[in-house]
Coordinates of C-alpha atoms in Angstrom, one line a residue:
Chain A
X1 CA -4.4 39.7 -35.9
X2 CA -2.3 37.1 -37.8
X3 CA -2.7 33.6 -35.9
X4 CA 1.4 33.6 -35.6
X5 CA 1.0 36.5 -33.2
X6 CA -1.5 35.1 -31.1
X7 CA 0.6 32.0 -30.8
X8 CA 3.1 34.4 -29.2
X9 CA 1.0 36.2 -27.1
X10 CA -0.6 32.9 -25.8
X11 CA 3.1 31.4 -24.8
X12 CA 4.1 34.2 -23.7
X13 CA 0.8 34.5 -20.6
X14 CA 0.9 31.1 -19.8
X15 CA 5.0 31.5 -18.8
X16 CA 4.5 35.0 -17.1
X17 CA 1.1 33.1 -15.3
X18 CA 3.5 29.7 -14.4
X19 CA 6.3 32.6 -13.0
X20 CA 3.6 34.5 -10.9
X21 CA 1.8 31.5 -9.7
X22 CA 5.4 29.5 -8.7
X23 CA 6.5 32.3 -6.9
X24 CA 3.0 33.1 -4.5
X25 CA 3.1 29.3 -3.5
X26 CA 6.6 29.2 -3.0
X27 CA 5.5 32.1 -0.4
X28 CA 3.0 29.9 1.0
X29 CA 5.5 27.3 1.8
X30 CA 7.8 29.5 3.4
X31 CA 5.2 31.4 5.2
X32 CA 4.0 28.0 6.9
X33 CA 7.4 26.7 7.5
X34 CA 9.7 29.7 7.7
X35 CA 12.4 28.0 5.4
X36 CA 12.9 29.0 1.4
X37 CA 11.7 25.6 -0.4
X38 CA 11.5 26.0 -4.5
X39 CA 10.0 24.5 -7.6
X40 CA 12.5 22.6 -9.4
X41 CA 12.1 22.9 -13.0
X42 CA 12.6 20.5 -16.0
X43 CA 12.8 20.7 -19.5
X44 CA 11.6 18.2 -21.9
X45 CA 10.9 17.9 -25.7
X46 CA 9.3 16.2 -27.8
X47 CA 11.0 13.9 -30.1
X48 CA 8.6 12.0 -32.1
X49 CA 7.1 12.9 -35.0
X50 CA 5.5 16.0 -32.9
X51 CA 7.6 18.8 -32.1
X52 CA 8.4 21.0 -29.5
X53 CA 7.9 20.6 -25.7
X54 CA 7.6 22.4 -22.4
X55 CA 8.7 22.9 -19.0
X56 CA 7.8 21.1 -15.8
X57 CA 8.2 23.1 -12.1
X58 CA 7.8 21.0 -9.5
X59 CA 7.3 21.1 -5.6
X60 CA 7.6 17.8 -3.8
X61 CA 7.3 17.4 -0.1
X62 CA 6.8 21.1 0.8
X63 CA 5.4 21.3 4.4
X64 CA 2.2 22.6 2.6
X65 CA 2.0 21.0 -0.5
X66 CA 2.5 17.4 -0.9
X67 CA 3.2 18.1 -4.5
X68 CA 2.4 20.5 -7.0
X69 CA 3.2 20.4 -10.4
X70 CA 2.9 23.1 -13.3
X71 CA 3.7 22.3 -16.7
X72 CA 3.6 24.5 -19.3
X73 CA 4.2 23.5 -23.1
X74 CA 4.0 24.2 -26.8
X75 CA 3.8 21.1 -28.9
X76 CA 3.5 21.1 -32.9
X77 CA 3.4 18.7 -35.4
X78 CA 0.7 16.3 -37.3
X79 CA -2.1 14.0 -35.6
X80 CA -1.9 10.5 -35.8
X81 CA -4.1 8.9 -38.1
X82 CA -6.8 7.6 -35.3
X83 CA -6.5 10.9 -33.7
X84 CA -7.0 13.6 -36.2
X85 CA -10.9 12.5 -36.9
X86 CA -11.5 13.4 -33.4
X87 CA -10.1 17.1 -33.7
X88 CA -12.0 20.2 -35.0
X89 CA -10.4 21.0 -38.4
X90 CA -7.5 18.2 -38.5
X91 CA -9.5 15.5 -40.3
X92 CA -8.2 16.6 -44.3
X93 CA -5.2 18.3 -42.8
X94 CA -3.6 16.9 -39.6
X95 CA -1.3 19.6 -38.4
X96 CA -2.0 21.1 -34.8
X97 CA -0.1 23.7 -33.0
X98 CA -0.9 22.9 -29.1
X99 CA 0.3 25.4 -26.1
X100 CA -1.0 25.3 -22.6
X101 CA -0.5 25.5 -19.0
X102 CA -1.7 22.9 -16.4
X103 CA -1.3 22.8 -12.7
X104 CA -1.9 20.3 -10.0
X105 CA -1.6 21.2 -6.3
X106 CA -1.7 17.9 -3.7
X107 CA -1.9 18.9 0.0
X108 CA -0.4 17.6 3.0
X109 CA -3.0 19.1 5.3
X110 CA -6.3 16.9 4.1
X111 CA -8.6 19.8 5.1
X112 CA -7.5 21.7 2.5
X113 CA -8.6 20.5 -1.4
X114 CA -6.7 19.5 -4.4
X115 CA -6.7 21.9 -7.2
X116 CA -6.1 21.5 -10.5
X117 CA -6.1 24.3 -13.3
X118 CA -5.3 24.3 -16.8
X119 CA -5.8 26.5 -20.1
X120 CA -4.7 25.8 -23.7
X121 CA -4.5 27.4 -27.3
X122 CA -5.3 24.7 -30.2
X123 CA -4.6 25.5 -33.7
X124 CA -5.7 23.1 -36.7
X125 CA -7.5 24.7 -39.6
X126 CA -9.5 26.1 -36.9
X127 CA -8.2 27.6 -33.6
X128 CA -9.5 27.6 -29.9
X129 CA -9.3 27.9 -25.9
X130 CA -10.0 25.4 -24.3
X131 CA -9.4 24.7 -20.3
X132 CA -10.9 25.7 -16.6
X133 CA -10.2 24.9 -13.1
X134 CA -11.6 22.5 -10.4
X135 CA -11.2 21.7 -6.5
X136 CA -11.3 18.2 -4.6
X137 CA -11.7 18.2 -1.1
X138 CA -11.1 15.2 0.8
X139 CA -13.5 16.1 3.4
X140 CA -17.5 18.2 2.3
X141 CA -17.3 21.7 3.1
X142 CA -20.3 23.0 1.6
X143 CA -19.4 27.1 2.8
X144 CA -16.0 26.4 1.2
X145 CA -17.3 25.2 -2.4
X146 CA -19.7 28.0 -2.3
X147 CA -17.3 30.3 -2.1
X148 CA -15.0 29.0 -4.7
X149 CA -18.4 29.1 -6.8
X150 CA -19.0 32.8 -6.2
X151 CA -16.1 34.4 -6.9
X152 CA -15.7 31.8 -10.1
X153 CA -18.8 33.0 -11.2
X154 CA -18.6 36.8 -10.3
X155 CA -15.1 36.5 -12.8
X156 CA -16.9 34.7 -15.4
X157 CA -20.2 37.2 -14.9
X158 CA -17.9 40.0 -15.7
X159 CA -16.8 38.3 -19.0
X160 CA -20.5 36.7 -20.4
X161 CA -23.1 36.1 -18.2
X162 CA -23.8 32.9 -20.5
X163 CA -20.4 31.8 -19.5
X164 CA -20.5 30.5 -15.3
X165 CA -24.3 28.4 -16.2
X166 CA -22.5 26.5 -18.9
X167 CA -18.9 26.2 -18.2
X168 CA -19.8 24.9 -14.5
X169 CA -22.3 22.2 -16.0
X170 CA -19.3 21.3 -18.2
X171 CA -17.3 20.6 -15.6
X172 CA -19.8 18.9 -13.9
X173 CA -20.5 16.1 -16.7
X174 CA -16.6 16.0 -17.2
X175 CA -15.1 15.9 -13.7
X176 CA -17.2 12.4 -12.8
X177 CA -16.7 8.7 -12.5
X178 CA -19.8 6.4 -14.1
X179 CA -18.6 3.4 -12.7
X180 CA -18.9 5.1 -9.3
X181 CA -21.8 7.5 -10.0
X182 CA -20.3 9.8 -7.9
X183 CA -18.7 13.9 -9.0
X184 CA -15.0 13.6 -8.7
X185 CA -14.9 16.8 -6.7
X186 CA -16.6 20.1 -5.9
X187 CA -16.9 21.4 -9.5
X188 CA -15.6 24.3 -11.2
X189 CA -15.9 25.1 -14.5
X190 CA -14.7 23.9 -17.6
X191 CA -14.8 25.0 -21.9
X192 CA -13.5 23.3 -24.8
X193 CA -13.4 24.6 -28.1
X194 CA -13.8 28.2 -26.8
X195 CA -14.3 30.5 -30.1
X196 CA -16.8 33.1 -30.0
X197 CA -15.2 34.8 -32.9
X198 CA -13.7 37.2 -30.9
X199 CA -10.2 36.6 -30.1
X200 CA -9.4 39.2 -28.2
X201 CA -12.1 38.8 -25.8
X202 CA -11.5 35.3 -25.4
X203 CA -8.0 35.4 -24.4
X204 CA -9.1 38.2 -21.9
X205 CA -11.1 35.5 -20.2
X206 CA -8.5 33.2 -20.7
X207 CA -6.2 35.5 -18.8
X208 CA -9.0 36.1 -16.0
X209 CA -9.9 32.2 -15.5
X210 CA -5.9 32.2 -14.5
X211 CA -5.3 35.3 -12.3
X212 CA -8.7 34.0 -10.4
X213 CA -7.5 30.4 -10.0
X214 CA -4.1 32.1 -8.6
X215 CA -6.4 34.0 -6.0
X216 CA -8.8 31.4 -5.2
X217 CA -6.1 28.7 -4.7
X218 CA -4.1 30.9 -2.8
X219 CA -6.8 32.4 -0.5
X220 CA -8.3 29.2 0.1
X221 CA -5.0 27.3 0.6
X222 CA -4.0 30.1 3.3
X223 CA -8.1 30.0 5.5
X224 CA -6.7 26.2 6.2
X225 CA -3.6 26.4 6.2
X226 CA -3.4 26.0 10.2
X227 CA -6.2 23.4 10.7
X228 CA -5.4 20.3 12.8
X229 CA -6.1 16.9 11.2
X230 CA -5.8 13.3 12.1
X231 CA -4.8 10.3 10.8
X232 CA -8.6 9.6 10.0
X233 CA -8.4 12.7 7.9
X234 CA -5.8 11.4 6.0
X235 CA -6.9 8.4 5.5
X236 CA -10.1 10.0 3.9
X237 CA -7.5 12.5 1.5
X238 CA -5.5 8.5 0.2
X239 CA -8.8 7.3 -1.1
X240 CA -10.0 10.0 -2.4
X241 CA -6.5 10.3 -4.3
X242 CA -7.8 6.9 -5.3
X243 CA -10.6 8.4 -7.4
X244 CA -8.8 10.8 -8.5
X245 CA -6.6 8.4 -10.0
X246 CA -9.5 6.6 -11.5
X247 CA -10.6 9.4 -13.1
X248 CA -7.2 10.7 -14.5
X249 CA -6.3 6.8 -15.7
X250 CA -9.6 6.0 -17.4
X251 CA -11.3 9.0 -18.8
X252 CA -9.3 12.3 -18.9
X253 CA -9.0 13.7 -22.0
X254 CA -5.6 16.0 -21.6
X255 CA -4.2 12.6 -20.1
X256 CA -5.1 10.7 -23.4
X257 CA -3.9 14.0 -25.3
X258 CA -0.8 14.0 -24.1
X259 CA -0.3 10.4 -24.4
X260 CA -1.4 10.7 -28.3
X261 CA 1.0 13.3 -28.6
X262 CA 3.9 11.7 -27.4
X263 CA 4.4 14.0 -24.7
X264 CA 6.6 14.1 -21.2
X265 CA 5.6 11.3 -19.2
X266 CA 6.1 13.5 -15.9
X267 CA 4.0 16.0 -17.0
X268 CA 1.3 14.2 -18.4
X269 CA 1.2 12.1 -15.1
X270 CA 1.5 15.5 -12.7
X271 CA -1.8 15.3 -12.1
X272 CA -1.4 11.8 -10.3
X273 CA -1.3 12.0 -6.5
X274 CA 2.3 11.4 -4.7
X275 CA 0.3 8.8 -2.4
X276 CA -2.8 7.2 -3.3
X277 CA -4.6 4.3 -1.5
X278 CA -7.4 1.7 -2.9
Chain B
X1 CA -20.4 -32.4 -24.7
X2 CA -24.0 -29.5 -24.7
X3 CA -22.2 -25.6 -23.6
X4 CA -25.0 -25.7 -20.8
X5 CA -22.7 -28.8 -19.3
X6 CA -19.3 -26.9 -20.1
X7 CA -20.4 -23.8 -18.4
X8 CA -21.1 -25.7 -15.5
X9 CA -18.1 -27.7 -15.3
X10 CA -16.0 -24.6 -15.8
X11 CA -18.2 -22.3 -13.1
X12 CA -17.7 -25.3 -10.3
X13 CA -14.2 -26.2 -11.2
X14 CA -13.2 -21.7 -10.4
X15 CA -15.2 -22.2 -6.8
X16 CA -13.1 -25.2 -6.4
X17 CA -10.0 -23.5 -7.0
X18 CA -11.3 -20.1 -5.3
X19 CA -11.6 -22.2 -1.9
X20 CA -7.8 -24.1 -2.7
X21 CA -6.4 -21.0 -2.7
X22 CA -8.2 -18.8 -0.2
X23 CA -7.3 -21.5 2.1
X24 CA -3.7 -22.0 0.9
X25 CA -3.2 -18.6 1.6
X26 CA -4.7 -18.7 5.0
X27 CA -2.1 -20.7 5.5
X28 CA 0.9 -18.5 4.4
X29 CA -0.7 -15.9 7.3
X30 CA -0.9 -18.0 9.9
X31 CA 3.0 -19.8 9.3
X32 CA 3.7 -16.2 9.5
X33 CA 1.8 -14.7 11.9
X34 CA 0.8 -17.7 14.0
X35 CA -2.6 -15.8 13.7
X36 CA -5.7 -16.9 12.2
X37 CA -6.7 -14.3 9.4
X38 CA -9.1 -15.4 7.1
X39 CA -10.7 -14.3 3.8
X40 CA -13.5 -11.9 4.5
X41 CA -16.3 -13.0 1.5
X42 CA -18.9 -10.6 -0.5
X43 CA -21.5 -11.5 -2.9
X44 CA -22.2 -9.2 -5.2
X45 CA -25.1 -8.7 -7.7
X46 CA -25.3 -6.9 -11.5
X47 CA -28.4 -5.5 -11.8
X48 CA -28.2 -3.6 -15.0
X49 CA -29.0 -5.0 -18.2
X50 CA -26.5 -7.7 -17.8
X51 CA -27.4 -10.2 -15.0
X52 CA -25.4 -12.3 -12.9
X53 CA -22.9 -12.1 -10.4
X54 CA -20.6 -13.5 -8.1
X55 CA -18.2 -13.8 -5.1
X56 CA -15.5 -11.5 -3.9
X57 CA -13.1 -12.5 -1.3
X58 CA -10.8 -10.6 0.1
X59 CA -8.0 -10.4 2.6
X60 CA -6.3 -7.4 3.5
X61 CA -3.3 -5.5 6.1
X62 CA -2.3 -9.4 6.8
X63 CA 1.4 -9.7 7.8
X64 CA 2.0 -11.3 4.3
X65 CA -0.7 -10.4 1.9
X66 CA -0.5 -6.4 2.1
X67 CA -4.5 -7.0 0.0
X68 CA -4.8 -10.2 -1.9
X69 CA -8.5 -10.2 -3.7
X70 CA -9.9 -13.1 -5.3
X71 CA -13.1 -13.0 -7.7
X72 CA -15.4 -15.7 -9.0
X73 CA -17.9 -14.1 -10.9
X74 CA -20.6 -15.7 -13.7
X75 CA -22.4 -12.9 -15.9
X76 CA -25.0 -12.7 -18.6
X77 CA -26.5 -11.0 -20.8
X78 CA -26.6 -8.7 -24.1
X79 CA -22.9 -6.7 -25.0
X80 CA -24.1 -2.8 -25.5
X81 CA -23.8 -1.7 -29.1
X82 CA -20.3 -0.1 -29.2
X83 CA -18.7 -3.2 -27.2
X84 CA -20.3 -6.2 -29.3
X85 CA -18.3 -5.3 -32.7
X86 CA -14.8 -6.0 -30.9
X87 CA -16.0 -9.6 -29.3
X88 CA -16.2 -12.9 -31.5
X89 CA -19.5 -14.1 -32.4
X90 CA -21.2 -11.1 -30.6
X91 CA -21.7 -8.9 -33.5
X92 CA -25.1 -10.0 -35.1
X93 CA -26.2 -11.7 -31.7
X94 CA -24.6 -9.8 -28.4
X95 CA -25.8 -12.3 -26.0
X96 CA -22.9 -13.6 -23.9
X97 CA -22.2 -16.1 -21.1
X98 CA -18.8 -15.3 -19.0
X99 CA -17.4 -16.7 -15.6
X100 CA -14.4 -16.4 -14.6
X101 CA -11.6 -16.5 -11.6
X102 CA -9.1 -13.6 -11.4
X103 CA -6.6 -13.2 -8.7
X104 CA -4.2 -10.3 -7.5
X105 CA -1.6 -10.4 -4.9
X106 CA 0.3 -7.4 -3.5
X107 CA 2.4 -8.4 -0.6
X108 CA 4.1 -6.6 2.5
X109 CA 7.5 -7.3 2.0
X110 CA 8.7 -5.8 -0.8
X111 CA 11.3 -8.5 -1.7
X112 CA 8.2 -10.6 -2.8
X113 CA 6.4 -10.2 -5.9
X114 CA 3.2 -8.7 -6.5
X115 CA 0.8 -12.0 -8.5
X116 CA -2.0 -12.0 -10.6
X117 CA -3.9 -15.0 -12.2
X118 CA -6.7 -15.2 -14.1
X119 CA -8.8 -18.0 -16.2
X120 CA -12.1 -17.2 -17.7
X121 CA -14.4 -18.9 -20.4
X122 CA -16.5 -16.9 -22.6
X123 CA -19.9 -17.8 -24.5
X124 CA -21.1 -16.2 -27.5
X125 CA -22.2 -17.4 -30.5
X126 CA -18.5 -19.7 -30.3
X127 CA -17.0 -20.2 -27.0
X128 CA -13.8 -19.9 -25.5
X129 CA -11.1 -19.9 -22.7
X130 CA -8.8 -16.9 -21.4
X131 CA -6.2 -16.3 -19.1
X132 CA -2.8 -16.8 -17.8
X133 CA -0.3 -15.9 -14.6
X134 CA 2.6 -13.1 -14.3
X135 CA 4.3 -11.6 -11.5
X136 CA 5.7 -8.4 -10.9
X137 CA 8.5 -8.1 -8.5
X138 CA 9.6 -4.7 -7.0
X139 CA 13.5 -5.5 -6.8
X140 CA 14.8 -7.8 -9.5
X141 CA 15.4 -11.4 -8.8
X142 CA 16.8 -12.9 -12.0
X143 CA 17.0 -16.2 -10.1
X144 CA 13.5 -16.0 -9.5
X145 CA 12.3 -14.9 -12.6
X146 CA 13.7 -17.9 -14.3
X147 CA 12.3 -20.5 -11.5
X148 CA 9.0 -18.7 -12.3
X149 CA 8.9 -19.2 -16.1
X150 CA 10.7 -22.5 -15.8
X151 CA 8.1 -24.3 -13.7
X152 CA 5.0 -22.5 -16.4
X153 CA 6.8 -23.6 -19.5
X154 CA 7.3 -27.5 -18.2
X155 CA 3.2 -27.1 -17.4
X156 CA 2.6 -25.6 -21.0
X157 CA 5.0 -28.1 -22.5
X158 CA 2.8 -31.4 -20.7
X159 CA -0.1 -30.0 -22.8
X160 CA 1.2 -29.1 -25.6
X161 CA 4.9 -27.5 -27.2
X162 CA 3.3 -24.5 -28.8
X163 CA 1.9 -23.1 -25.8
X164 CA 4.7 -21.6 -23.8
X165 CA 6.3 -19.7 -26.5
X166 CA 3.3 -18.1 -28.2
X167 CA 1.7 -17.6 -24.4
X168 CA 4.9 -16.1 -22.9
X169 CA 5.3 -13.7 -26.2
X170 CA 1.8 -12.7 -25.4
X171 CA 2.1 -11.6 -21.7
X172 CA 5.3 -9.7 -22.6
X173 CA 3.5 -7.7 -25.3
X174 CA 0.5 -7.6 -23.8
X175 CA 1.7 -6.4 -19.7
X176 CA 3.4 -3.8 -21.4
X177 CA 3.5 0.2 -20.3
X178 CA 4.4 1.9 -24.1
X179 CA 4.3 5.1 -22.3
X180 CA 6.9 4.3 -20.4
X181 CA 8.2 1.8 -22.8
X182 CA 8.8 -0.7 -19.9
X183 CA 7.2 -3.9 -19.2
X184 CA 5.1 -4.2 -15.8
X185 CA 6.7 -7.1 -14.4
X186 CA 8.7 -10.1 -14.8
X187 CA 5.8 -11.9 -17.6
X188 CA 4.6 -15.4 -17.6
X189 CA 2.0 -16.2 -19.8
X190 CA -1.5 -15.1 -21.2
X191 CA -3.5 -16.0 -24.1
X192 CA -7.7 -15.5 -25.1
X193 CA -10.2 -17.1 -27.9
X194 CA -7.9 -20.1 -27.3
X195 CA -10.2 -22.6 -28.5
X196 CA -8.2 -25.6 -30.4
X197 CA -11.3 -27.8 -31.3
X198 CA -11.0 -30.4 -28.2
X199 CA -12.7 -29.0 -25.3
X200 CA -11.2 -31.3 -23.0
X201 CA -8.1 -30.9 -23.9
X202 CA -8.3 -27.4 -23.4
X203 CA -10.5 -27.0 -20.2
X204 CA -7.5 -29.7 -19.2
X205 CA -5.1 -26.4 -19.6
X206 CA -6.8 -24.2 -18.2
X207 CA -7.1 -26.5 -14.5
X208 CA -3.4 -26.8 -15.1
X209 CA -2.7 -23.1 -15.4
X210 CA -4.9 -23.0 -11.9
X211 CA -3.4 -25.2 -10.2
X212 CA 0.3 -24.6 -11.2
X213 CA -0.7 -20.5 -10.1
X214 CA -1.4 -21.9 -6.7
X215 CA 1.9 -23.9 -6.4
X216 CA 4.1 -22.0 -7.6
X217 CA 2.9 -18.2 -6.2
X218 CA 3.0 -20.6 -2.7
X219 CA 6.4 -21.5 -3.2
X220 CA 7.9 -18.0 -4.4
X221 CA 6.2 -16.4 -1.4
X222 CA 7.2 -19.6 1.3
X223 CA 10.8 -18.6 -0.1
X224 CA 11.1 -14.6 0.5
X225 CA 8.6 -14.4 3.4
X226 CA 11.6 -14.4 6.2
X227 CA 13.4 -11.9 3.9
X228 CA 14.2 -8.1 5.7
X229 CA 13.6 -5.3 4.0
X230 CA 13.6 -1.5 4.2
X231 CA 12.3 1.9 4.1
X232 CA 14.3 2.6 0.0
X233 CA 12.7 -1.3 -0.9
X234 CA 9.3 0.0 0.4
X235 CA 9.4 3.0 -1.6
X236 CA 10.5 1.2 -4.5
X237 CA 7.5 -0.9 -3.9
X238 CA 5.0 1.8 -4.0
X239 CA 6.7 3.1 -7.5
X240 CA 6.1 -0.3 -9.0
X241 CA 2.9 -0.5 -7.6
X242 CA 1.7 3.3 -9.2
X243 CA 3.1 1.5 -12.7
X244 CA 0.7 -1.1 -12.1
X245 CA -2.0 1.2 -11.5
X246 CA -1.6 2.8 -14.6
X247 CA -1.4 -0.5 -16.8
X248 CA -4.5 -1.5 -15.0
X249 CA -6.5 1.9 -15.7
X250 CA -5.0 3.0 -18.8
X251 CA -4.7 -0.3 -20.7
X252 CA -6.4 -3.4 -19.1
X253 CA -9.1 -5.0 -21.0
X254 CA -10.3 -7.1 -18.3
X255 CA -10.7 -3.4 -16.5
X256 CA -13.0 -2.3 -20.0
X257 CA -14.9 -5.6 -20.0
X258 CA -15.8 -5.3 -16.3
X259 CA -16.9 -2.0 -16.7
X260 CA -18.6 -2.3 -20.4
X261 CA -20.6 -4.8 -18.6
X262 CA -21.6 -3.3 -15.3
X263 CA -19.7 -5.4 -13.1
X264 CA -18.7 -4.9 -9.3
X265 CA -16.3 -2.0 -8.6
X266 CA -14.5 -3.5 -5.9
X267 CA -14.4 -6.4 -7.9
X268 CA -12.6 -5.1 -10.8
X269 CA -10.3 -2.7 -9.1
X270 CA -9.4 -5.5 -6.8
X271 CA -6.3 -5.3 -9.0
X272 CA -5.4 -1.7 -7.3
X273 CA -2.7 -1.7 -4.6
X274 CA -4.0 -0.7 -1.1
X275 CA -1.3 1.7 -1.0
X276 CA 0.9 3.2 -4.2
X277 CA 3.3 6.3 -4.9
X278 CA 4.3 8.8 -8.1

């Protein structure tokens, strides 16, 4: 398949993934609170010397999600000279073709996690997936994170059994804060520069690791959607925002990306908390 | 005069200055509060391959000082490989001697201005001081911003013409959000590896740049401390305050040096506000 085509097909998922995902928690809001509440979407582009850009959907102060942002984008253009060294295939020729989708779901209820999910095309000289999906709980629930384990790893079982072992220790090493020593959440898993020289298979997992973050989200969101919580709970759910901030600030690498890439401030900074405390 | 004298002036004069303000500030609280609300103090130890340590006092939910953190802190040892290359005279020998005071202030009331301060003096193979003062209101005070800078630049201009203009240009490039394109706060000054050949004369600076922090955050606060405010000026507050956050994380090099070098967590993200929005 020519690599414009699988540009196309790749855009393409991520917006019908962003429609189908939008629409189940805008059912979850309205199933909690009995009144229509949307995601509010925003256009941006990029106009530096990258191209392109993306669009931002939004859910602020639902009555069960605090905020939750998707963003879904195709950017194009050259690396910057500090950059392109630390990108398969850009260091002789520094054009990239970049598309992704990246969500961020903040609670009200501190009982039930944060999630975050995101999956991306990159095309230098060389092409590749990269992406994965993670939960945060405020407060441990260790038959909750087993759960979101099992049925990660039954989806990614069904794909490559190689697949769960190492994409959950990715996520492991990524997803934590040295200066704390401590895991930024329960885990997940996570892959970057995903090429197993078979593209078709790959995007097939690409596709499941999105339709199974969907479900997981959704099903896990909807077990706690009802719990009672205090303001002790919440307290917990600020700082642990904290961390999460840490993290995001000081060593995420799609936060750096998009920064290097001169993309949309909101969108790069989704992924920050509506309320944090230190 | 030998650097084992220096280092010890320098080290006593911070504690001086620690206590001076702690206590000044004490007495913001109680004019306010008519309670007695003092500093709570923590010692902390690095225990890595740097050595060292120091004090960390903190005051926080007061009726004026929302979480005002002061640090003294005097570490030592050998910079790790990939740090030593970007720090004078520490390139063929790493070993390094650093103490320092550093000081940030985020208030209740919105209508006064979050403060940071910070003086330090660094040993390598050469030797110098650091530092500087700026403020970052949540509402614009024009007024206020020119008292601020007035009173630093006739300090600056007692020691010597030159200072105020190159140190002002510094703190507005260097308190600077590019993502945003915005500047954290209102400035003041900031300057590092100032080291002008008379020791006295500089160490001189530095004491002033203490002491006229003290006065003049006193005064700013003694003026808006009666000033009402409301729920919009809050909220404007806590936007500020996530800007700062990201400065801090994303840019800060005091932030890098503290962690390149194993220093206390709560130490160096006293800068973090106890409470801040996106």
């Amino acid at each position: 398949m020519i690599i414009d085509k699988k540009k196309k097909l790749v855009e393409n998922w991520f917006k019908n993934l962003r429609d189908l995902i939008c629409k189940e928690y805008e059912q979850i809001e309205y199933l909690k609170s009995n009144k229509k509440i949307y995601f509010r979407k925003k256009k941006w582009k990029v106009n530096n010397e990258s191209k392109g850009g993306g669009t931002f959907s939004i859910l602020k102060n639902g009555v069960v999600f605090e905020k939750v942002g998707v963003n879904i984008s195709t950017v194009y253009g050259s690396f910057s000279k500090e950059y392109r060294n630390k990108i398969p295939g850009a260091s002789k020729n520094p054009k990239f073709w970049a598309s992704g989708i990246s969500i961020v779901a903040h609670m009200q209820n501190p009982k039930i996690p944060a999630f975050h999910f995101n999956t991306r095309f990159i095309v230098t000289t060389k092409s590749w997936f990269g992406g994965g999906m993670d939960m945060t709980p405020a407060i441990k629930n260790e038959k909750q994170k087993k759960y979101f384990h099992k049925i990660i790893k039954r989806m990614c079982d069904l794909n490559n059994k190689s697949y769960y072992p190492i994409h959950k220790k990715n996520c492991d090493k990524y997803f934590f804060l040295p200066h704390r020593n401590e895991p930024r959440g329960d885990g997940g898993i996570f892959f970057d520069y995903f090429n197993n020289n078979n593209w078709d298979k790959d995007f097939k997992y690409i596709k499941d690791v999105g339709i199974t973050f969907m479900k997981l989200s959704n099903s896990i969101i909807k077990k706690n959607i009802n719990l009672k919580w205090n303001k002790k709970d919440k307290e917990k759910q600020l700082l642990k925002r904290g961390r999460y901030i840490e993290f995001n600030l000081l060593y995420d690498r799609g936060t750096k990306f998009g920064l290097n890439t001169n993309g949309n401030i909101e969108a790069i900074f989704m992924s920050l908390p509506p309320l944090a405390k230190w």
